mmCIF file of C-alpha atoms in Angstrom:
data_model
loop_
_atom_site.group_PDB
_atom_site.id
_atom_site.type_symbol
_atom_site.label_atom_id
_atom_site.label_comp_id
_atom_site.label_asym_id
_atom_site.label_seq_id
_atom_site.Cartn_x
_atom_site.Cartn_y
_atom_site.Cartn_z
ATOM 1 C CA MET A 158 56.721 -30.360 56.670
ATOM 2 C CA PRO A 159 53.982 -28.110 58.048
ATOM 3 C CA VAL A 160 50.513 -28.635 56.543
ATOM 4 C CA THR A 161 49.094 -25.735 54.669
ATOM 5 C CA ALA A 162 45.497 -24.854 55.355
ATOM 6 C CA PRO A 163 43.293 -24.922 52.280
ATOM 7 C CA ALA A 164 42.373 -21.656 50.742
ATOM 8 C CA PRO A 165 38.789 -20.429 51.586
ATOM 9 C CA PRO A 166 36.250 -20.571 48.899
ATOM 10 C CA ARG A 167 36.148 -17.642 46.485
ATOM 11 C CA LEU A 168 32.574 -17.238 47.408
ATOM 12 C CA GLU A 169 30.677 -18.673 50.413
ATOM 13 C CA LEU A 170 26.898 -18.336 51.235
ATOM 14 C CA ASP A 171 26.240 -19.405 54.823
ATOM 15 C CA HIS A 172 22.485 -20.017 55.546
ATOM 16 C CA ILE A 173 21.182 -17.147 53.604
ATOM 17 C CA SER A 174 17.420 -16.035 53.718
ATOM 18 C CA CYS A 175 15.846 -12.947 52.218
ATOM 19 C CA ARG A 176 12.254 -11.563 53.011
ATOM 20 C CA PHE A 177 10.345 -9.165 51.049
ATOM 21 C CA ASP A 178 6.987 -7.841 52.678
ATOM 22 C CA GLY A 179 7.027 -10.527 55.058
ATOM 23 C CA ARG A 180 7.181 -13.358 52.501
ATOM 24 C CA GLU A 181 10.455 -15.439 52.539
ATOM 25 C CA VAL A 182 11.525 -15.589 48.926
ATOM 26 C CA VAL A 183 15.089 -17.254 49.756
ATOM 27 C CA ARG A 184 15.249 -19.658 52.564
ATOM 28 C CA ASP A 185 18.361 -21.097 54.340
ATOM 29 C CA VAL A 186 20.648 -21.363 51.189
ATOM 30 C CA SER A 187 24.182 -22.445 51.883
ATOM 31 C CA LEU A 188 26.605 -22.642 48.726
ATOM 32 C CA THR A 189 30.308 -22.328 48.064
ATOM 33 C CA VAL A 190 32.201 -21.537 44.752
ATOM 34 C CA ARG A 191 35.746 -21.827 44.248
ATOM 35 C CA ALA A 192 38.111 -19.781 42.074
ATOM 36 C CA GLY A 193 37.696 -20.868 38.320
ATOM 37 C CA GLU A 194 34.566 -22.826 39.361
ATOM 38 C CA VAL A 195 31.035 -22.362 37.667
ATOM 39 C CA LEU A 196 28.052 -22.758 39.880
ATOM 40 C CA CYS A 197 24.646 -22.672 38.136
ATOM 41 C CA LEU A 198 21.295 -21.638 40.215
ATOM 42 C CA LEU A 199 18.936 -23.672 38.240
ATOM 43 C CA GLY A 200 15.079 -23.698 38.747
ATOM 44 C CA PRO A 201 11.743 -22.364 37.453
ATOM 45 C CA SER A 202 10.738 -18.745 37.455
ATOM 46 C CA GLY A 203 10.064 -17.175 40.835
ATOM 47 C CA CYS A 204 12.142 -19.870 42.747
ATOM 48 C CA GLY A 205 14.576 -17.299 44.109
ATOM 49 C CA LYS A 206 17.473 -17.681 41.726
ATOM 50 C CA SER A 207 17.885 -13.964 40.708
ATOM 51 C CA THR A 208 17.097 -12.870 44.376
ATOM 52 C CA THR A 209 20.017 -14.882 45.509
ATOM 53 C CA LEU A 210 22.189 -13.310 42.730
ATOM 54 C CA ARG A 211 21.194 -9.712 43.861
ATOM 55 C CA VAL A 212 21.906 -10.593 47.574
ATOM 56 C CA ILE A 213 25.386 -11.812 46.558
ATOM 57 C CA ALA A 214 25.893 -8.586 44.550
ATOM 58 C CA GLY A 215 24.887 -6.417 47.511
ATOM 59 C CA ILE A 216 21.788 -4.956 45.567
ATOM 60 C CA GLU A 217 19.515 -6.787 48.222
ATOM 61 C CA ARG A 218 20.420 -7.375 51.797
ATOM 62 C CA GLN A 219 19.800 -10.760 53.088
ATOM 63 C CA SER A 220 17.465 -11.047 56.515
ATOM 64 C CA ALA A 221 19.747 -13.833 57.905
ATOM 65 C CA GLY A 222 23.032 -15.426 57.101
ATOM 66 C CA ALA A 223 26.402 -14.305 55.958
ATOM 67 C CA ILE A 224 28.271 -13.832 52.599
ATOM 68 C CA ARG A 225 32.077 -14.151 52.390
ATOM 69 C CA ALA A 226 34.596 -13.866 49.604
ATOM 70 C CA ASP A 227 38.039 -15.371 50.110
ATOM 71 C CA GLY A 228 37.183 -15.542 53.747
ATOM 72 C CA GLU A 229 36.278 -11.784 53.995
ATOM 73 C CA VAL A 230 32.701 -10.874 55.331
ATOM 74 C CA LEU A 231 30.740 -9.019 52.681
ATOM 75 C CA SER A 232 27.531 -9.098 54.522
ATOM 76 C CA ASP A 233 26.118 -10.382 57.725
ATOM 77 C CA ALA A 234 24.109 -9.097 60.634
ATOM 78 C CA GLU A 235 26.626 -6.244 61.245
ATOM 79 C CA THR A 236 28.203 -5.683 57.941
ATOM 80 C CA HIS A 237 26.959 -4.757 54.474
ATOM 81 C CA MET A 238 29.674 -3.884 52.011
ATOM 82 C CA PRO A 239 28.258 -1.754 49.065
ATOM 83 C CA PRO A 240 28.236 -3.496 45.654
ATOM 84 C CA GLU A 241 31.039 -1.321 44.292
ATOM 85 C CA ALA A 242 33.402 -2.684 46.890
ATOM 86 C CA ARG A 243 32.792 -6.261 46.565
ATOM 87 C CA GLY A 244 34.957 -7.220 43.645
ATOM 88 C CA VAL A 245 31.904 -8.578 41.865
ATOM 89 C CA GLY A 246 31.133 -8.451 38.129
ATOM 90 C CA LEU A 247 27.589 -8.463 36.752
ATOM 91 C CA ILE A 248 26.251 -9.698 33.272
ATOM 92 C CA PHE A 249 22.506 -9.529 32.471
ATOM 93 C CA GLN A 250 20.399 -10.578 29.542
ATOM 94 C CA ASP A 251 20.080 -7.113 28.110
ATOM 95 C CA PHE A 252 23.994 -6.376 27.981
ATOM 96 C CA ALA A 253 23.292 -2.769 29.245
ATOM 97 C CA LEU A 254 25.976 -1.295 27.029
ATOM 98 C CA PHE A 255 26.044 2.516 26.957
ATOM 99 C CA PRO A 256 24.681 3.449 23.262
ATOM 100 C CA HIS A 257 26.637 6.982 23.398
ATOM 101 C CA LEU A 258 30.058 5.265 24.185
ATOM 102 C CA SER A 259 32.319 3.339 21.615
ATOM 103 C CA VAL A 260 32.987 -0.402 22.167
ATOM 104 C CA ALA A 261 36.413 0.689 23.859
ATOM 105 C CA GLN A 262 34.917 3.191 25.999
ATOM 106 C CA ASN A 263 32.363 0.623 27.334
ATOM 107 C CA VAL A 264 34.951 -1.872 28.107
ATOM 108 C CA GLY A 265 36.993 0.635 29.954
ATOM 109 C CA PHE A 266 34.141 2.453 31.775
ATOM 110 C CA GLY A 267 34.903 1.050 35.349
ATOM 111 C CA LEU A 268 38.574 1.246 35.006
ATOM 112 C CA ARG A 269 40.757 3.729 36.945
ATOM 113 C CA GLY A 270 44.405 4.461 36.688
ATOM 114 C CA PRO A 271 46.863 5.677 34.158
ATOM 115 C CA ARG A 272 45.187 6.066 30.598
ATOM 116 C CA ALA A 273 48.129 3.847 29.006
ATOM 117 C CA GLU A 274 47.214 1.019 31.619
ATOM 118 C CA THR A 275 43.684 1.250 30.972
ATOM 119 C CA ARG A 276 44.068 1.281 27.155
ATOM 120 C CA ALA A 277 46.270 -1.750 27.332
ATOM 121 C CA ARG A 278 43.693 -3.661 29.569
ATOM 122 C CA VAL A 279 40.952 -2.663 27.031
ATOM 123 C CA ASP A 280 42.961 -3.799 23.995
ATOM 124 C CA GLU A 281 43.937 -7.071 25.817
ATOM 125 C CA LEU A 282 40.336 -8.016 26.507
ATOM 126 C CA LEU A 283 39.014 -7.164 23.089
ATOM 127 C CA THR A 284 41.696 -9.336 21.559
ATOM 128 C CA ARG A 285 40.659 -12.252 23.999
ATOM 129 C CA VAL A 286 36.974 -11.865 23.017
ATOM 130 C CA ASP A 287 37.817 -11.770 19.340
ATOM 131 C CA LEU A 288 36.888 -8.134 18.751
ATOM 132 C CA ASP A 289 40.400 -6.588 17.740
ATOM 133 C CA GLY A 290 39.705 -3.659 15.707
ATOM 134 C CA TYR A 291 36.087 -3.014 16.933
ATOM 135 C CA GLY A 292 37.169 -0.465 19.610
ATOM 136 C CA ASP A 293 36.007 2.747 17.862
ATOM 137 C CA LYS A 294 32.525 1.240 16.788
ATOM 138 C CA ALA A 295 29.222 2.147 18.318
ATOM 139 C CA PRO A 296 27.375 -0.784 20.120
ATOM 140 C CA HIS A 297 24.343 -0.429 17.739
ATOM 141 C CA MET A 298 26.665 -1.528 14.777
ATOM 142 C CA LEU A 299 27.459 -4.984 16.439
ATOM 143 C CA SER A 300 25.518 -8.081 16.385
ATOM 144 C CA GLY A 301 24.033 -9.635 19.426
ATOM 145 C CA GLY A 302 26.803 -11.967 19.791
ATOM 146 C CA GLU A 303 29.387 -9.266 19.473
ATOM 147 C CA GLN A 304 27.460 -7.051 21.980
ATOM 148 C CA GLN A 305 27.526 -10.075 24.412
ATOM 149 C CA ARG A 306 31.283 -10.289 24.063
ATOM 150 C CA VAL A 307 31.540 -6.579 24.817
ATOM 151 C CA ALA A 308 29.532 -6.872 27.957
ATOM 152 C CA LEU A 309 31.770 -9.759 29.037
ATOM 153 C CA ALA A 310 34.981 -7.706 28.412
ATOM 154 C CA ARG A 311 33.524 -4.860 30.373
ATOM 155 C CA ALA A 312 32.656 -6.991 33.303
ATOM 156 C CA LEU A 313 36.024 -8.493 33.313
ATOM 157 C CA ALA A 314 37.973 -5.311 32.904
ATOM 158 C CA PRO A 315 38.364 -4.576 36.637
ATOM 159 C CA ARG A 316 39.446 -8.234 37.309
ATOM 160 C CA PRO A 317 36.523 -9.156 39.541
ATOM 161 C CA ARG A 318 37.027 -12.154 41.865
ATOM 162 C CA ILE A 319 33.336 -13.191 41.467
ATOM 163 C CA MET A 320 31.320 -13.012 38.281
ATOM 164 C CA LEU A 321 27.399 -13.074 38.446
ATOM 165 C CA MET A 322 25.472 -13.908 35.256
ATOM 166 C CA ASP A 323 21.578 -13.639 35.076
ATOM 167 C CA GLU A 324 20.222 -15.460 31.989
ATOM 168 C CA PRO A 325 23.123 -13.717 29.964
ATOM 169 C CA PHE A 326 22.727 -15.977 26.741
ATOM 170 C CA SER A 327 18.864 -16.210 26.582
ATOM 171 C CA GLY A 328 18.630 -13.406 23.914
ATOM 172 C CA LEU A 329 21.162 -14.948 21.527
ATOM 173 C CA ASP A 330 20.316 -16.830 18.364
ATOM 174 C CA ASN A 331 20.567 -20.569 18.972
ATOM 175 C CA ARG A 332 23.387 -20.956 16.258
ATOM 176 C CA LEU A 333 25.531 -18.522 18.405
ATOM 177 C CA ARG A 334 24.568 -19.322 21.833
ATOM 178 C CA ASP A 335 26.714 -22.571 22.311
ATOM 179 C CA GLY A 336 29.770 -21.079 20.791
ATOM 180 C CA ILE A 337 29.664 -17.899 22.917
ATOM 181 C CA ARG A 338 28.819 -19.807 26.054
ATOM 182 C CA ASP A 339 31.843 -21.950 25.746
ATOM 183 C CA GLU A 340 34.102 -18.959 24.869
ATOM 184 C CA THR A 341 32.727 -17.006 27.743
ATOM 185 C CA LEU A 342 33.299 -19.692 30.374
ATOM 186 C CA GLN A 343 36.876 -20.515 29.161
ATOM 187 C CA LEU A 344 37.874 -16.787 29.434
ATOM 188 C CA LEU A 345 36.262 -16.622 33.023
ATOM 189 C CA LYS A 346 38.140 -19.825 34.060
ATOM 190 C CA ASP A 347 41.439 -18.514 32.525
ATOM 191 C CA GLU A 348 41.022 -15.451 34.731
ATOM 192 C CA GLY A 349 40.419 -17.589 37.910
ATOM 193 C CA THR A 350 36.960 -16.083 38.424
ATOM 194 C CA ALA A 351 34.207 -17.750 40.486
ATOM 195 C CA VAL A 352 31.213 -17.696 38.545
ATOM 196 C CA VAL A 353 27.440 -17.853 39.554
ATOM 197 C CA LEU A 354 25.154 -18.368 36.601
ATOM 198 C CA VAL A 355 21.256 -18.096 36.832
ATOM 199 C CA THR A 356 19.342 -20.107 34.374
ATOM 200 C CA HIS A 357 16.116 -21.917 33.923
ATOM 201 C CA GLU A 358 17.291 -24.071 31.306
ATOM 202 C CA PRO A 359 18.586 -27.608 32.385
ATOM 203 C CA GLU A 360 20.636 -28.135 29.117
ATOM 204 C CA GLU A 361 22.411 -24.894 29.741
ATOM 205 C CA ALA A 362 23.304 -25.885 33.311
ATOM 206 C CA MET A 363 24.540 -29.226 32.422
ATOM 207 C CA ARG A 364 26.807 -27.857 29.655
ATOM 208 C CA MET A 365 28.240 -25.045 31.651
ATOM 209 C CA ALA A 366 28.378 -25.897 35.262
ATOM 210 C CA ASP A 367 30.813 -27.575 37.679
ATOM 211 C CA GLN A 368 28.114 -27.743 40.127
ATOM 212 C CA ILE A 369 24.411 -27.145 40.051
ATOM 213 C CA ALA A 370 22.189 -25.898 42.854
ATOM 214 C CA LEU A 371 18.560 -26.841 41.904
ATOM 215 C CA MET A 372 16.195 -24.343 43.649
ATOM 216 C CA ARG A 373 12.439 -24.722 44.252
ATOM 217 C CA ASP A 374 10.313 -22.115 46.311
ATOM 218 C CA GLY A 375 13.289 -20.365 47.605
ATOM 219 C CA GLU A 376 15.291 -23.338 48.809
ATOM 220 C CA VAL A 377 18.199 -25.409 47.312
ATOM 221 C CA VAL A 378 16.572 -28.870 47.069
ATOM 222 C CA GLN A 379 19.788 -30.485 45.657
ATOM 223 C CA LYS A 380 23.177 -29.644 44.696
ATOM 224 C CA GLY A 381 26.061 -31.489 43.319
ATOM 225 C CA ALA A 382 27.936 -32.102 39.936
ATOM 226 C CA PRO A 383 25.583 -32.296 36.800
ATOM 227 C CA TYR A 384 26.176 -35.989 36.405
ATOM 228 C CA ASN A 385 25.119 -36.702 40.007
ATOM 229 C CA ILE A 386 22.071 -34.628 39.895
ATOM 230 C CA TYR A 387 20.765 -36.198 36.635
ATOM 231 C CA HIS A 388 21.431 -39.712 37.529
ATOM 232 C CA ALA A 389 20.350 -39.398 41.358
ATOM 233 C CA PRO A 390 17.587 -36.835 41.650
ATOM 234 C CA CYS A 391 16.329 -36.112 44.997
ATOM 235 C CA ASP A 392 12.568 -36.598 44.043
ATOM 236 C CA ARG A 393 10.285 -36.900 41.185
ATOM 237 C CA ASP A 394 10.188 -33.192 40.343
ATOM 238 C CA ALA A 395 14.028 -32.986 40.205
ATOM 239 C CA ALA A 396 13.952 -35.829 37.702
ATOM 240 C CA ALA A 397 11.248 -34.310 35.679
ATOM 241 C CA PHE A 398 12.983 -30.883 35.607
ATOM 242 C CA PHE A 399 15.895 -32.410 33.535
ATOM 243 C CA SER A 400 13.815 -34.387 31.004
ATOM 244 C CA ASP A 401 10.771 -36.132 30.174
ATOM 245 C CA ILE A 402 9.817 -38.917 32.536
ATOM 246 C CA ASN A 403 7.491 -41.853 32.588
ATOM 247 C CA VAL A 404 5.926 -42.668 35.924
ATOM 248 C CA ILE A 405 4.126 -45.921 36.955
ATOM 249 C CA PRO A 406 2.523 -46.588 40.318
ATOM 250 C CA GLY A 407 3.454 -49.384 42.975
ATOM 251 C CA LYS A 408 3.334 -50.457 46.389
ATOM 252 C CA VAL A 409 6.096 -51.703 48.549
ATOM 253 C CA HIS A 410 6.353 -55.197 50.132
ATOM 254 C CA GLY A 411 9.432 -56.374 51.766
ATOM 255 C CA ALA A 412 11.609 -53.497 50.213
ATOM 256 C CA LEU A 413 10.236 -54.767 46.727
ATOM 257 C CA THR A 414 7.666 -53.217 44.515
ATOM 258 C CA ASP A 415 5.597 -55.201 42.124
ATOM 259 C CA THR A 416 4.944 -53.634 38.624
ATOM 260 C CA ALA A 417 3.935 -54.919 35.312
ATOM 261 C CA PHE A 418 7.594 -54.419 34.384
ATOM 262 C CA GLY A 419 8.809 -56.746 37.172
ATOM 263 C CA GLN A 420 9.949 -56.037 40.845
ATOM 264 C CA PHE A 421 11.971 -52.946 41.735
ATOM 265 C CA LEU A 422 14.122 -52.369 44.918
ATOM 266 C CA ALA A 423 12.704 -49.968 47.285
ATOM 267 C CA PRO A 424 15.329 -50.101 50.274
ATOM 268 C CA GLY A 425 14.264 -48.213 53.326
ATOM 269 C CA VAL A 426 10.775 -47.611 52.291
ATOM 270 C CA PRO A 427 8.143 -49.100 54.777
ATOM 271 C CA ASP A 428 5.776 -51.801 53.663
ATOM 272 C CA GLY A 429 2.575 -50.666 52.318
ATOM 273 C CA THR A 430 3.873 -47.314 51.142
ATOM 274 C CA SER A 431 2.681 -46.308 47.563
ATOM 275 C CA VAL A 432 5.459 -45.234 45.386
ATOM 276 C CA GLU A 433 6.062 -43.920 42.039
ATOM 277 C CA ILE A 434 8.655 -45.332 39.654
ATOM 278 C CA ALA A 435 10.137 -42.874 37.309
ATOM 279 C CA PHE A 436 12.227 -43.605 34.279
ATOM 280 C CA ARG A 437 13.290 -41.643 31.132
ATOM 281 C CA PRO A 438 12.088 -42.454 27.741
ATOM 282 C CA GLN A 439 15.780 -43.300 26.526
ATOM 283 C CA HIS A 440 15.732 -46.042 29.113
ATOM 284 C CA VAL A 441 12.941 -47.848 27.404
ATOM 285 C CA LYS A 442 13.862 -50.731 25.328
ATOM 286 C CA ILE A 443 11.542 -51.778 22.535
ATOM 287 C CA ASP A 444 11.419 -55.230 21.495
ATOM 288 C CA PHE A 445 11.568 -55.179 17.622
ATOM 289 C CA ASP A 446 11.747 -58.980 16.988
ATOM 290 C CA ARG A 447 9.278 -61.005 19.195
ATOM 291 C CA GLY A 448 6.121 -59.050 18.225
ATOM 292 C CA GLY A 449 4.158 -60.287 21.279
ATOM 293 C CA ARG A 450 5.277 -63.783 21.629
ATOM 294 C CA GLY A 451 6.605 -63.375 25.121
ATOM 295 C CA PRO A 452 10.344 -62.374 24.998
ATOM 296 C CA ASN A 453 12.792 -63.509 27.519
ATOM 297 C CA PRO A 454 14.696 -60.460 28.770
ATOM 298 C CA THR A 455 17.829 -60.320 30.623
ATOM 299 C CA PRO A 456 17.430 -59.696 34.359
ATOM 300 C CA SER A 457 18.623 -56.212 34.149
ATOM 301 C CA ASP A 458 15.851 -55.328 31.707
ATOM 302 C CA GLY A 459 13.116 -56.603 34.072
ATOM 303 C CA VAL A 460 9.866 -58.167 32.751
ATOM 304 C CA PRO A 461 8.522 -57.289 29.445
ATOM 305 C CA ALA A 462 5.084 -55.386 29.004
ATOM 306 C CA ARG A 463 2.924 -55.030 26.004
ATOM 307 C CA GLY A 464 2.030 -51.559 24.688
ATOM 308 C CA VAL A 465 0.303 -50.436 21.584
ATOM 309 C CA VAL A 466 1.749 -47.542 19.552
ATOM 310 C CA LYS A 467 -0.232 -44.389 19.973
ATOM 311 C CA ARG A 468 1.812 -42.146 17.910
ATOM 312 C CA ALA A 469 5.450 -41.794 16.579
ATOM 313 C CA ARG A 470 7.323 -38.816 15.596
ATOM 314 C CA PHE A 471 10.797 -38.075 14.149
ATOM 315 C CA MET A 472 12.572 -35.350 16.251
ATOM 316 C CA GLY A 473 15.659 -34.886 14.013
ATOM 317 C CA HIS A 474 18.131 -36.970 16.036
ATOM 318 C CA GLU A 475 15.882 -39.560 17.532
ATOM 319 C CA SER A 476 12.307 -40.864 17.232
ATOM 320 C CA LEU A 477 9.801 -40.496 19.950
ATOM 321 C CA VAL A 478 7.172 -43.209 20.260
ATOM 322 C CA GLU A 479 4.278 -43.305 22.709
ATOM 323 C CA PHE A 480 2.527 -46.518 23.775
ATOM 324 C CA VAL A 481 -0.749 -47.114 25.477
ATOM 325 C CA MET A 482 0.104 -49.907 27.952
ATOM 326 C CA ASP A 483 -2.142 -52.972 28.374
ATOM 327 C CA PHE A 484 -1.585 -53.377 32.080
ATOM 328 C CA ASP A 485 -3.231 -49.933 32.953
ATOM 329 C CA GLY A 486 -4.137 -47.837 29.922
ATOM 330 C CA GLY A 487 -1.350 -45.270 30.700
ATOM 331 C CA VAL A 488 1.064 -43.772 28.192
ATOM 332 C CA VAL A 489 4.709 -44.716 28.203
ATOM 333 C CA LYS A 490 7.256 -42.766 25.997
ATOM 334 C CA ALA A 491 10.263 -44.168 24.348
ATOM 335 C CA THR A 492 13.030 -42.705 22.440
ATOM 336 C CA VAL A 493 15.008 -44.421 19.788
ATOM 337 C CA PRO A 494 18.342 -42.824 18.470
ATOM 338 C CA ALA A 495 17.215 -43.543 14.711
ATOM 339 C CA VAL A 496 14.256 -43.181 12.509
ATOM 340 C CA PHE A 497 11.737 -45.524 14.042
ATOM 341 C CA LEU A 498 7.992 -44.938 13.012
ATOM 342 C CA PRO A 499 5.996 -47.688 13.760
ATOM 343 C CA LYS A 500 2.185 -47.254 12.560
ATOM 344 C CA PRO A 501 -0.457 -46.531 15.226
ATOM 345 C CA GLY A 502 -2.079 -49.680 16.715
ATOM 346 C CA THR A 503 1.251 -51.764 16.286
ATOM 347 C CA PRO A 504 1.614 -54.003 19.454
ATOM 348 C CA LEU A 505 5.257 -54.098 20.886
ATOM 349 C CA TRP A 506 6.838 -55.440 23.971
ATOM 350 C CA LEU A 507 8.776 -52.965 26.195
ATOM 351 C CA THR A 508 11.179 -53.463 29.016
ATOM 352 C CA ILE A 509 13.062 -50.937 31.293
ATOM 353 C CA ARG A 510 16.390 -50.685 32.667
ATOM 354 C CA ARG A 511 16.130 -51.257 36.444
ATOM 355 C CA ASP A 512 19.353 -49.565 37.151
ATOM 356 C CA ARG A 513 18.041 -46.390 35.406
ATOM 357 C CA CYS A 514 14.827 -46.200 37.388
ATOM 358 C CA PHE A 515 13.945 -44.031 40.436
ATOM 359 C CA VAL A 516 11.616 -45.059 43.224
ATOM 360 C CA PHE A 517 9.964 -42.122 45.019
ATOM 361 C CA ALA A 518 7.426 -42.395 47.700
ATOM 362 C CA LYS A 519 4.067 -40.915 46.454
ATOM 363 C CA ARG A 520 3.116 -37.706 47.981
ATOM 364 C CA GLY A 521 -0.235 -36.705 49.092
#
């Protein structure tokens, strides 16, 4: 049987760069998104996320590289397809509904064709976003969550092949946000739409994305599935972006780093290199039973080190305990999935899971 060539990505960014006033705000970004897949552009404010989104939409033109959709060139050195011809939907934080139009008129605003067909499409989408019977209402009569769903229905009405979303849920009440995010993504996946979502919130990216592109200073520093980026960060800053981390110093000798918590592997790092060992608070194990008598841990937990409780706080679903460590006076944070509030000044022994530690060469 003849071998069928795989379909091209729904969206492909090929070495995209973008300059404003001589400053490169997006640098050599290459990404692919397939139909029904969600890619999150994640990073701090000013890192180039929204500019990348505007370049995909055609609102800005890149200074280098090419953009393709289903193999078709949308923009390169010779071609620049206008935004309205790209088959791209846009959803922004402010929803941008027309206040003088009804809900149904908002949803059908960009549709062309026979009135019966457009009305059927509007009714279908209002049903799918649980707004049946809301067609005649004005936008100001709706809650924030309902307005978000109207904006989604309007963006989906022309059946875009690509949906671009810039912080679309940040204005919603926390109680509504999770449900509306999940409903929105399911609807987009059902439509086979490729989604590019901009966010600065790691939890949102982890919850929504099939793939995450972590951006910093205009570049993609790491990309991959949420699990892989979280458990194998490319550097200390990437690890710290997703959660609190503890950091202890060390120096490499024979591919090993000696610390108060025992030795850690540092493969490929030259001898004499100063390194930082990073680990998350949930991977710190507190010894409740031995109380300073020198516990004998399992090899996977490393060597115990003693710390004195500085403060302890209950966070609702876990307790956060901060220790001042005997070996260097530094602070190590630990989380416990229960109520655990030892008094300040209490000495306890800590170990850390070696398989959950990251060894990074110290910069500078």
